[in-house]
Coordinates of C-alpha atoms and ligand atoms in Angstrom, one line a residue:
Chain J
M709 CA 34.9 77.5 68.0
P710 CA 37.4 78.9 65.4
L711 CA 40.9 77.7 65.7
A712 CA 44.4 79.2 65.4
R713 CA 46.3 77.0 62.9
V714 CA 49.8 76.7 61.5
H715 CA 50.2 75.0 58.1
N716 CA 53.1 73.9 55.8
L717 CA 55.8 75.4 58.0
S718 CA 58.8 73.7 56.6
I719 CA 61.8 72.9 58.8
S720 CA 65.1 71.1 58.4
L721 CA 66.0 68.0 60.5
D722 CA 67.6 70.3 62.9
G723 CA 64.5 72.5 63.2
F724 CA 65.4 75.6 61.2
A725 CA 62.5 77.2 59.3
T726 CA 64.8 79.6 57.5
G727 CA 68.5 79.8 56.8
E728 CA 70.6 82.9 57.2
P729 CA 71.3 85.7 56.4
Q730 CA 67.8 86.7 55.2
S731 CA 68.0 89.3 52.4
A732 CA 66.0 90.7 49.4
E733 CA 67.9 88.3 47.1
A734 CA 67.7 85.3 49.4
P735 CA 64.6 85.4 51.6
F736 CA 65.5 82.1 53.2
G737 CA 69.3 82.7 53.4
H738 CA 71.5 79.7 52.7
A739 CA 68.4 77.4 52.7
G740 CA 67.4 78.7 49.3
E741 CA 64.3 76.9 48.1
R742 CA 65.2 73.6 49.7
L743 CA 62.7 73.8 52.5
H744 CA 59.8 74.1 50.0
E745 CA 60.6 71.8 47.1
W746 CA 58.2 69.3 48.5
M747 CA 55.4 71.9 48.2
F748 CA 56.4 73.2 44.7
A749 CA 55.9 69.6 43.5
T750 CA 52.2 69.5 44.6
R751 CA 49.0 70.7 42.9
F752 CA 48.6 73.1 45.8
W753 CA 51.4 75.0 44.2
D754 CA 51.3 74.0 40.5
S755 CA 48.3 72.5 38.7
S756 CA 50.6 69.9 37.0
G757 CA 51.8 68.7 40.4
S758 CA 51.2 65.6 42.5
A759 CA 47.9 65.0 44.2
G760 CA 49.0 62.6 47.0
L761 CA 49.7 63.0 50.7
D762 CA 51.9 66.1 50.4
D763 CA 49.2 67.8 48.4
A764 CA 46.3 66.8 50.6
L765 CA 48.1 68.2 53.7
A766 CA 49.3 71.3 51.9
Q767 CA 45.8 72.2 50.6
R768 CA 44.6 72.6 54.2
H769 CA 46.6 75.9 54.2
G770 CA 43.7 77.8 52.8
Q771 CA 40.7 75.8 53.9
G772 CA 38.4 77.6 56.4
I773 CA 40.9 80.4 57.0
G774 CA 39.5 83.9 57.4
A775 CA 42.7 85.8 58.4
E776 CA 46.4 85.4 58.7
I777 CA 49.0 86.7 61.2
M778 CA 52.6 86.9 60.1
G779 CA 55.9 88.3 61.4
A780 CA 57.8 91.2 60.1
N781 CA 60.5 89.0 58.7
K782 CA 58.1 87.0 56.6
F783 CA 56.6 90.2 55.2
G784 CA 59.8 91.6 53.9
P785 CA 63.6 91.5 54.0
P786 CA 65.6 93.4 56.7
G787 CA 65.0 97.1 56.4
W788 CA 61.6 96.9 54.6
Q789 CA 60.2 99.3 57.2
D790 CA 62.4 102.0 55.7
D791 CA 60.7 101.6 52.3
P792 CA 57.2 103.2 52.3
D793 CA 56.4 101.4 49.0
W794 CA 57.1 97.9 50.2
T795 CA 53.9 95.8 50.1
G796 CA 55.3 92.3 50.6
W797 CA 57.0 89.7 48.3
W798 CA 53.8 88.6 46.6
G799 CA 53.1 91.3 43.9
S800 CA 49.8 93.2 43.6
N801 CA 47.6 90.1 44.1
P802 CA 48.9 88.2 47.2
P803 CA 47.8 84.7 47.9
F804 CA 46.3 85.4 51.3
R805 CA 42.9 86.7 50.1
S806 CA 41.8 87.8 53.6
P807 CA 42.8 90.3 56.2
T808 CA 46.5 89.7 57.0
F809 CA 48.1 91.1 60.1
V810 CA 51.8 91.8 60.1
L811 CA 53.4 92.0 63.5
T812 CA 56.0 94.7 63.6
H813 CA 57.4 97.2 66.0
R814 CA 57.2 99.8 63.3
P815 CA 53.6 99.7 62.2
R816 CA 52.1 101.7 59.3
P817 CA 48.6 102.3 57.9
P818 CA 46.8 99.4 56.3
V819 CA 47.3 98.6 52.6
E820 CA 44.5 97.1 50.5
M821 CA 45.8 94.8 47.7
E822 CA 44.0 93.1 44.9
G823 CA 42.2 89.7 45.4
G824 CA 40.9 90.3 49.0
T825 CA 44.2 90.7 50.9
T826 CA 44.5 93.8 53.1
F827 CA 47.7 94.1 55.1
H828 CA 47.2 95.5 58.6
F829 CA 50.3 96.3 60.8
L830 CA 50.1 95.6 64.5
D831 CA 52.5 96.2 67.4
V832 CA 50.7 94.3 70.1
P833 CA 51.3 91.0 72.1
P834 CA 50.3 87.7 70.5
A835 CA 47.0 87.2 72.4
E836 CA 45.8 90.7 71.4
A837 CA 46.8 90.1 67.7
L838 CA 44.9 86.8 67.7
E839 CA 41.8 88.4 69.1
T840 CA 41.9 91.1 66.4
A841 CA 42.5 88.5 63.7
F842 CA 39.6 86.3 65.0
E843 CA 37.3 89.3 64.7
A844 CA 38.4 90.0 61.2
A845 CA 38.0 86.3 60.3
E846 CA 34.3 86.5 61.0
G847 CA 33.9 83.0 62.5
Q848 CA 36.6 81.3 60.3
D849 CA 39.9 80.1 61.5
V850 CA 43.1 82.2 61.8
R851 CA 46.3 81.0 60.2
I852 CA 49.6 81.8 62.1
G853 CA 51.6 82.1 58.9
G854 CA 55.2 82.3 60.2
G855 CA 58.1 82.7 60.4
A856 CA 59.5 80.6 63.1
T857 CA 59.8 83.4 65.6
V858 CA 56.0 84.2 65.4
V859 CA 55.0 80.6 65.5
R860 CA 57.2 79.9 68.5
D861 CA 55.8 82.9 70.4
F862 CA 52.2 81.9 69.7
V863 CA 52.8 78.2 70.7
A864 CA 54.7 79.3 73.8
A865 CA 51.7 81.6 74.7
G866 CA 49.4 78.6 74.4
L867 CA 47.5 80.2 71.5
V868 CA 47.9 77.5 68.8
D869 CA 45.3 74.7 68.3
L870 CA 46.8 72.9 65.3
M871 CA 50.4 73.0 64.0
H872 CA 51.5 71.3 60.8
L873 CA 55.3 71.2 60.4
V874 CA 57.0 69.6 57.4
Q875 CA 60.4 68.1 58.2
V876 CA 62.8 68.1 55.2
P877 CA 65.8 65.8 55.2
I878 CA 68.5 68.5 55.2
V879 CA 70.6 69.8 58.1
L880 CA 70.8 73.6 57.9
G881 CA 73.0 74.2 60.9
R882 CA 71.9 77.8 61.3
G883 CA 68.9 80.1 60.9
V884 CA 65.8 80.5 63.1
R885 CA 64.9 77.4 65.0
I886 CA 61.3 76.5 65.6
W887 CA 62.0 74.4 68.8
D888 CA 63.7 77.0 71.0
G889 CA 61.6 77.7 74.1
L890 CA 59.1 74.9 73.3
E891 CA 60.3 72.3 75.8
A892 CA 57.6 69.8 76.8
T893 CA 55.3 70.8 74.0
E894 CA 54.1 67.2 73.9
D895 CA 52.3 67.8 77.2
D896 CA 49.8 70.1 75.4
Y897 CA 49.6 68.4 72.0
D898 CA 49.0 65.0 70.4
I899 CA 51.8 64.6 67.9
E900 CA 51.5 62.6 64.7
A901 CA 54.4 61.9 62.4
V902 CA 53.8 60.6 58.9
S903 CA 56.6 60.2 56.4
S904 CA 55.8 60.8 52.8
P905 CA 57.1 59.0 49.7
S906 CA 58.6 62.4 48.7
G907 CA 61.0 62.1 51.6
V908 CA 59.5 64.7 53.9
T909 CA 57.9 63.9 57.3
H910 CA 54.6 65.6 58.2
L911 CA 54.3 66.5 61.9
T912 CA 50.9 67.4 63.1
F913 CA 50.4 68.8 66.5
T914 CA 46.8 68.7 67.7
R915 CA 46.0 70.5 71.0
K916 CA 44.8 68.0 73.6
P917 CA 41.2 68.7 74.6
E918 CA 41.8 69.6 78.3
G919 CA 44.3 72.3 77.2
S920 CA 42.0 74.0 74.7
V921 CA 42.2 77.8 74.9
H922 CA 39.4 78.7 72.5
G923 CA 36.9 76.0 73.4
Chain X
M1308 CA 84.7 46.4 53.4
P1309 CA 83.6 46.6 57.1
L1310 CA 81.5 49.6 58.0
A1311 CA 81.2 52.0 60.9
R1312 CA 77.5 52.0 61.9
V1313 CA 75.3 53.9 64.4
H1314 CA 72.1 52.2 65.5
N1315 CA 69.1 53.0 67.6
L1316 CA 70.3 56.4 68.6
S1317 CA 67.2 58.0 69.9
I1318 CA 66.6 61.7 69.7
S1319 CA 63.9 64.2 70.5
L1320 CA 62.1 66.3 67.8
D1321 CA 64.6 69.0 68.7
G1322 CA 67.5 66.6 68.3
F1323 CA 68.7 65.9 71.8
A1324 CA 70.0 62.4 72.5
T1325 CA 70.0 62.9 76.2
G1326 CA 68.5 65.3 78.6
E1327 CA 70.3 67.0 81.5
P1328 CA 71.9 66.9 84.0
Q1329 CA 73.4 63.4 83.6
S1330 CA 73.8 61.7 86.9
A1331 CA 74.1 58.2 88.5
E1332 CA 70.3 58.4 89.4
A1333 CA 69.2 59.8 86.0
P1334 CA 71.7 58.8 83.2
F1335 CA 69.5 60.6 80.7
G1336 CA 68.8 63.6 82.9
H1337 CA 65.2 65.1 82.6
A1338 CA 64.6 62.8 79.5
G1339 CA 64.2 59.9 81.8
E1340 CA 63.3 56.7 79.8
R1341 CA 61.2 58.6 77.3
L1342 CA 63.8 58.4 74.4
H1343 CA 63.8 54.6 74.6
E1344 CA 60.2 53.5 75.3
W1345 CA 59.8 52.6 71.6
M1346 CA 62.7 50.2 72.0
F1347 CA 61.6 48.7 75.3
A1348 CA 58.3 47.7 73.5
T1349 CA 60.2 45.6 70.9
R1350 CA 61.4 41.9 71.0
F1351 CA 64.9 43.3 70.6
W1352 CA 64.5 44.4 74.3
D1353 CA 61.9 42.0 75.7
S1354 CA 60.8 38.7 74.3
S1355 CA 57.2 39.5 74.7
G1356 CA 57.5 42.7 72.7
S1357 CA 56.5 43.7 69.2
A1358 CA 58.0 42.2 66.1
G1359 CA 57.2 44.9 63.5
L1360 CA 59.1 47.8 62.0
D1361 CA 60.6 49.1 65.2
D1362 CA 61.9 45.7 66.1
A1363 CA 63.3 44.9 62.7
L1364 CA 65.3 48.1 62.7
A1365 CA 66.4 47.8 66.4
Q1366 CA 67.7 44.2 65.8
R1367 CA 70.3 45.5 63.4
H1368 CA 72.1 46.9 66.5
G1369 CA 74.0 43.6 67.0
Q1370 CA 74.0 42.2 63.5
G1371 CA 77.5 41.8 62.0
I1372 CA 79.1 43.9 64.7
G1373 CA 82.6 43.0 66.0
A1374 CA 83.4 45.9 68.2
E1375 CA 81.9 49.1 69.7
I1376 CA 83.2 52.6 70.3
M1377 CA 81.5 54.7 73.0
G1378 CA 82.0 58.0 74.8
A1379 CA 83.0 58.5 78.4
N1380 CA 79.5 59.8 79.3
K1381 CA 77.8 56.7 77.9
F1382 CA 80.1 54.5 80.0
G1383 CA 79.3 56.2 83.3
P1384 CA 78.0 59.2 85.2
P1385 CA 80.1 62.3 85.7
G1386 CA 83.0 61.4 87.9
W1387 CA 83.2 57.6 87.1
Q1388 CA 86.9 58.1 86.4
D1389 CA 87.4 58.7 90.1
D1390 CA 86.0 55.3 91.0
P1391 CA 88.5 52.5 90.2
D1392 CA 85.8 49.9 90.6
W1393 CA 83.4 51.4 88.0
T1394 CA 82.8 48.9 85.1
G1395 CA 79.8 50.5 83.4
W1396 CA 76.0 50.5 83.9
W1397 CA 75.5 47.0 82.6
G1398 CA 76.5 44.7 85.5
S1399 CA 78.9 41.8 85.2
N1400 CA 77.6 40.6 81.8
P1401 CA 77.3 43.6 79.5
P1402 CA 75.3 43.4 76.3
F1403 CA 78.1 44.3 73.9
R1404 CA 79.8 40.8 73.8
S1405 CA 82.8 42.2 71.9
P1406 CA 85.8 44.5 72.4
T1407 CA 84.3 47.8 73.5
F1408 CA 86.4 51.0 73.3
V1409 CA 85.6 53.7 75.7
L1410 CA 87.0 57.1 74.6
T1411 CA 88.1 59.1 77.7
H1412 CA 90.8 61.6 78.5
R1413 CA 91.5 59.6 81.6
P1414 CA 92.2 56.1 80.3
R1415 CA 92.8 53.0 82.5
P1416 CA 93.8 49.4 81.9
P1417 CA 91.4 47.1 80.1
V1418 CA 88.7 45.2 82.0
E1419 CA 87.4 41.8 80.9
M1420 CA 83.8 41.2 81.7
E1421 CA 81.6 38.1 81.3
G1422 CA 80.0 37.2 78.0
G1423 CA 82.7 38.4 75.7
T1424 CA 82.8 42.1 76.5
T1425 CA 86.2 43.6 77.2
F1426 CA 86.3 47.4 77.9
H1427 CA 89.4 49.1 76.5
F1428 CA 90.0 52.8 77.3
L1429 CA 91.4 55.1 74.6
D1430 CA 92.6 58.7 74.6
V1431 CA 93.1 59.1 70.8
P1432 CA 91.4 61.0 67.9
P1433 CA 88.3 59.4 66.2
A1434 CA 90.1 58.1 63.2
E1435 CA 92.7 56.3 65.3
A1436 CA 90.0 54.8 67.6
L1437 CA 88.2 53.5 64.6
E1438 CA 91.3 51.9 63.1
T1439 CA 91.9 50.1 66.5
A1440 CA 88.3 49.0 66.6
F1441 CA 88.3 47.7 63.1
E1442 CA 91.4 45.6 63.9
A1443 CA 89.6 44.2 67.0
A1444 CA 86.5 43.5 65.0
E1445 CA 88.3 41.1 62.8
G1446 CA 86.5 41.9 59.6
Q1447 CA 83.1 42.6 61.1
D1448 CA 81.6 46.1 61.4
V1449 CA 82.2 48.6 64.2
R1450 CA 79.3 50.2 66.0
I1451 CA 79.7 53.8 67.1
G1452 CA 77.5 53.4 70.2
G1453 CA 77.1 57.0 71.3
G1454 CA 76.4 59.3 73.0
A1455 CA 75.7 62.3 70.8
T1456 CA 79.1 63.9 71.3
V1457 CA 80.9 60.8 70.0
V1458 CA 78.5 60.2 67.1
R1459 CA 78.7 63.9 66.1
D1460 CA 82.5 63.8 66.2
F1461 CA 82.7 60.7 64.0
V1462 CA 80.2 61.9 61.5
A1463 CA 81.9 65.3 61.3
A1464 CA 85.2 63.5 60.7
G1465 CA 83.6 61.6 57.8
L1466 CA 84.0 58.2 59.5
V1467 CA 80.4 56.9 59.7
D1468 CA 78.9 54.8 56.9
L1469 CA 75.4 54.2 58.2
M1470 CA 73.5 56.1 60.9
H1471 CA 70.1 55.1 62.2
L1472 CA 68.4 57.7 64.4
V1473 CA 65.0 57.3 66.0
Q1474 CA 63.1 60.5 66.4
V1475 CA 60.7 60.4 69.3
P1476 CA 57.8 62.9 69.4
I1477 CA 58.9 64.9 72.5
V1478 CA 60.6 68.3 72.7
L1479 CA 63.4 68.1 75.3
G1480 CA 64.6 71.6 75.0
R1481 CA 68.1 70.9 76.5
G1482 CA 70.7 68.2 76.7
V1483 CA 73.3 67.1 74.1
R1484 CA 72.1 67.8 70.5
I1485 CA 73.1 65.4 67.7
W1486 CA 72.9 68.1 64.9
D1487 CA 75.4 70.6 66.2
G1488 CA 78.2 70.9 63.7
L1489 CA 76.6 68.6 61.1
E1490 CA 75.4 71.3 58.6
A1491 CA 75.0 69.9 55.1
T1492 CA 75.2 66.3 56.2
E1493 CA 72.8 65.6 53.3
D1494 CA 75.6 66.2 50.9
D1495 CA 77.3 63.0 52.1
Y1496 CA 74.3 60.8 52.9
D1497 CA 71.1 59.5 51.4
I1498 CA 68.5 60.1 54.1
E1499 CA 65.4 58.0 54.5
A1500 CA 62.6 58.8 56.9
V1501 CA 60.0 56.2 57.9
S1502 CA 57.4 56.9 60.5
S1503 CA 56.3 53.9 62.6
P1504 CA 52.9 53.1 63.9
S1505 CA 54.4 53.4 67.4
G1506 CA 54.8 57.1 66.8
V1507 CA 58.6 57.4 66.3
T1508 CA 60.3 58.2 62.9
H1509 CA 63.3 56.2 61.8
L1510 CA 65.9 58.2 60.0
T1511 CA 68.5 56.2 58.1
F1512 CA 71.6 58.0 56.8
T1513 CA 73.4 55.9 54.2
R1514 CA 76.7 57.2 52.9
K1515 CA 76.6 58.1 49.2
P1516 CA 79.0 55.9 47.2
E1517 CA 81.3 58.6 46.0
G1518 CA 82.0 59.8 49.5
S1519 CA 82.8 56.3 50.9
V1520 CA 85.8 56.4 53.2
H1521 CA 86.3 52.6 53.9
G1522 CA 85.4 51.4 50.4
Ligands
LIG635 N1 59.8 77.5 56.6 C1 58.6 78.1 56.3 O1 57.7 77.3 55.9 C2 58.4 79.5 56.4 C3 57.2 80.1 56.5 C4 57.1 81.5 56.7 C5 58.2 82.2 56.7 N2 59.4 81.7 56.5 C6 60.7 82.4 56.5 O2 61.0 82.7 57.9 C7 61.7 83.9 57.9 C8 61.1 84.8 58.9 O3 61.0 84.2 60.1 P1 61.6 84.9 61.4 O4 61.5 83.9 62.5 O5 63.0 85.4 61.1 O6 60.7 86.2 61.7 P2 59.1 86.4 61.7 O7 58.5 85.4 62.7 O8 58.6 86.5 60.3 O9 59.1 87.9 62.3 C9 59.7 88.2 63.6 C10 59.6 89.7 63.7 O10 58.3 90.1 63.7 C11 58.1 91.3 64.6 N3 57.2 90.8 65.7 C12 57.0 89.6 66.1 N4 56.1 89.6 67.1 C13 55.8 90.9 67.3 C14 54.9 91.5 68.2 N5 54.1 90.8 69.1 N6 54.8 92.8 68.2 C15 55.5 93.5 67.3 N7 56.4 93.0 66.4 C16 56.5 91.7 66.4 C17 59.5 91.6 65.1 O11 60.1 92.4 64.0 P3 60.5 94.0 64.2 O12 60.9 94.2 65.6 O13 61.6 94.1 63.2 O14 59.3 94.7 63.8 C18 60.2 90.2 65.0 O15 61.6 90.3 64.9 C19 61.8 84.4 56.5 O16 63.0 84.0 56.0 C20 60.6 83.8 55.9 O17 60.8 83.7 54.5 C21 59.6 80.3 56.5
LIG636 N1 69.8 58.6 72.9 C1 70.5 57.5 72.8 O1 70.1 56.5 72.0 C2 71.8 57.3 73.5 C3 72.7 56.4 73.2 C4 73.9 56.3 73.9 C5 74.1 57.1 75.0 N2 73.1 58.0 75.3 C6 73.3 59.0 76.4 O2 74.0 60.1 76.0 C7 74.8 60.6 77.1 C8 76.2 60.6 76.8 O3 76.4 61.4 75.6 P1 77.4 62.6 75.6 O4 77.2 63.3 74.3 O5 77.1 63.4 76.8 O6 78.8 62.0 75.8 P2 79.6 60.8 75.1 O7 79.6 61.0 73.6 O8 79.1 59.5 75.7 O9 81.0 61.0 75.7 C9 81.7 62.2 75.4 C10 83.0 62.2 76.3 O10 83.8 61.1 75.9 C11 85.2 61.6 76.0 N3 85.7 61.6 74.6 C12 85.1 61.7 73.5 N4 85.9 61.6 72.4 C13 87.2 61.5 72.9 C14 88.4 61.3 72.3 N5 88.6 61.3 71.0 N6 89.5 61.1 73.2 C15 89.3 61.1 74.5 N7 88.1 61.2 75.1 C16 87.1 61.4 74.3 C17 85.2 62.9 76.6 O11 85.1 62.7 78.0 P3 86.2 63.0 79.1 O12 87.0 64.2 78.6 O13 85.4 63.2 80.4 O14 87.1 61.8 79.2 C18 83.9 63.5 76.1 O15 83.4 64.5 77.0 C19 74.4 59.7 78.3 O16 73.3 60.3 79.0 C20 74.0 58.4 77.6 O17 73.1 57.7 78.5 C21 72.0 58.2 74.6

């Protein structure tokens, strides 16, 4: 059965997946690029990068994925809904290369981009969005692409099969926290922690068999 | 120069060093014993335990320590100040074996226990408590023994040289969080993360040389 998967979601030691305030100039607020330096140093991001543990885990981001679901705040800075020409941060050829569902309370018609990405805009609950994305993925897995709010909502709704978080050794202090509302997540997931020579710690949450929702 | 050190402070993935509510029956609230199972499995705790990474790091708790500082909520359950006979959780022979300073807004006269522990009660700011503890430690290091509130206050005041946290793969959701108020701690500390085969991740914060306060 196809899975709903989270990959490469980078958090601070205190669990923030973004700093604040989010803006067009600083999409991650005061976090800047610090949450993702580990990823920029891998071949996943740059062909001259490292090919070790961080890279192997990062590469899973695109493997076997047929669609993505993301939140409105990942798609654009505050107020993007007022700009009819906004088509995301990623230029004319976004890296998703599949149907990509943007959850927003102000949906608009789909936008077809180059390279296989089509943005669809949905104002529906998580379970319904996932159903739609699974159909579009045609048998492949669906990536829950973030940000923290959307990942949290999908985990809380019992919809996520695999979640890969990357804990970066900084204390952000403020932003959007992944853990809020996820008390006792360990009841539903096996949790593996692996620290990398780069300094980050990879946390992999694998849904325990008895709790499987798509199986 | 002697150091102020934190050891074996166990936290959940979301950073809580205790659950809630704290009580005489459940000192760690809904966390129960889950934050310390990794430690109970080591020789540090039990002579039939493991002697690997977790044990080696846990053993540092007592090495070179001449005094401890702890908070009122580590010393006893809510309301212990109303019980003139309360002398801590640890029986007649507490494991501290050194002068032990309990920070409380309701101090009382010192109590000498068996085995070298004397409890002193202080109502003074962190820097003053540390100065007193360093004097009592006679050239050895001082352990900042917890709980989270006291560790947080001492780190925020720039008084901690080394901090060893142990991140346990559970999400507590509520309790007392170590990270609150510690934004940008990485500016002052080198931070090392090492995941253990037991499933926990050891986080060691070592004060960067230029920021040294006792050197
Ligand atoms: N650390 C990482 O690895 C990582 C990964 C991805 C993104 N990010 C960052 O995280 C930040 C965004 O995260 P975030 O937590 O602020 O927000 P988010 O999860 O991207 O989006 C949340 C927003 O999406 C809309 N939404 C969510 N569920 C919905 C539903 N069921 N129906 C309709 N609308 C729904 C709502 O916006 P409206 O009500 O406004 O429509 C909601 O406020 C950005 O800074 C981004 O760059 C970080
Ligand atoms: N996870 C671990 O490894 C670990 C380690 C140790 C303890 N713990 C647990 O953590 C919990 C206690 O932590 P906590 O954060 O709630 O409290 P705590 O840090 O033990 O104590 C805080 C209290 O100490 C007093 N205090 C602190 N600084 C003071 C000062 N400068 N002057 C005077 N009084 C001062 C105040 O109490 P009053 O105003 O009431 O006097 C304050 O509310 C307990 O459940 C304990 O079992 C966990």
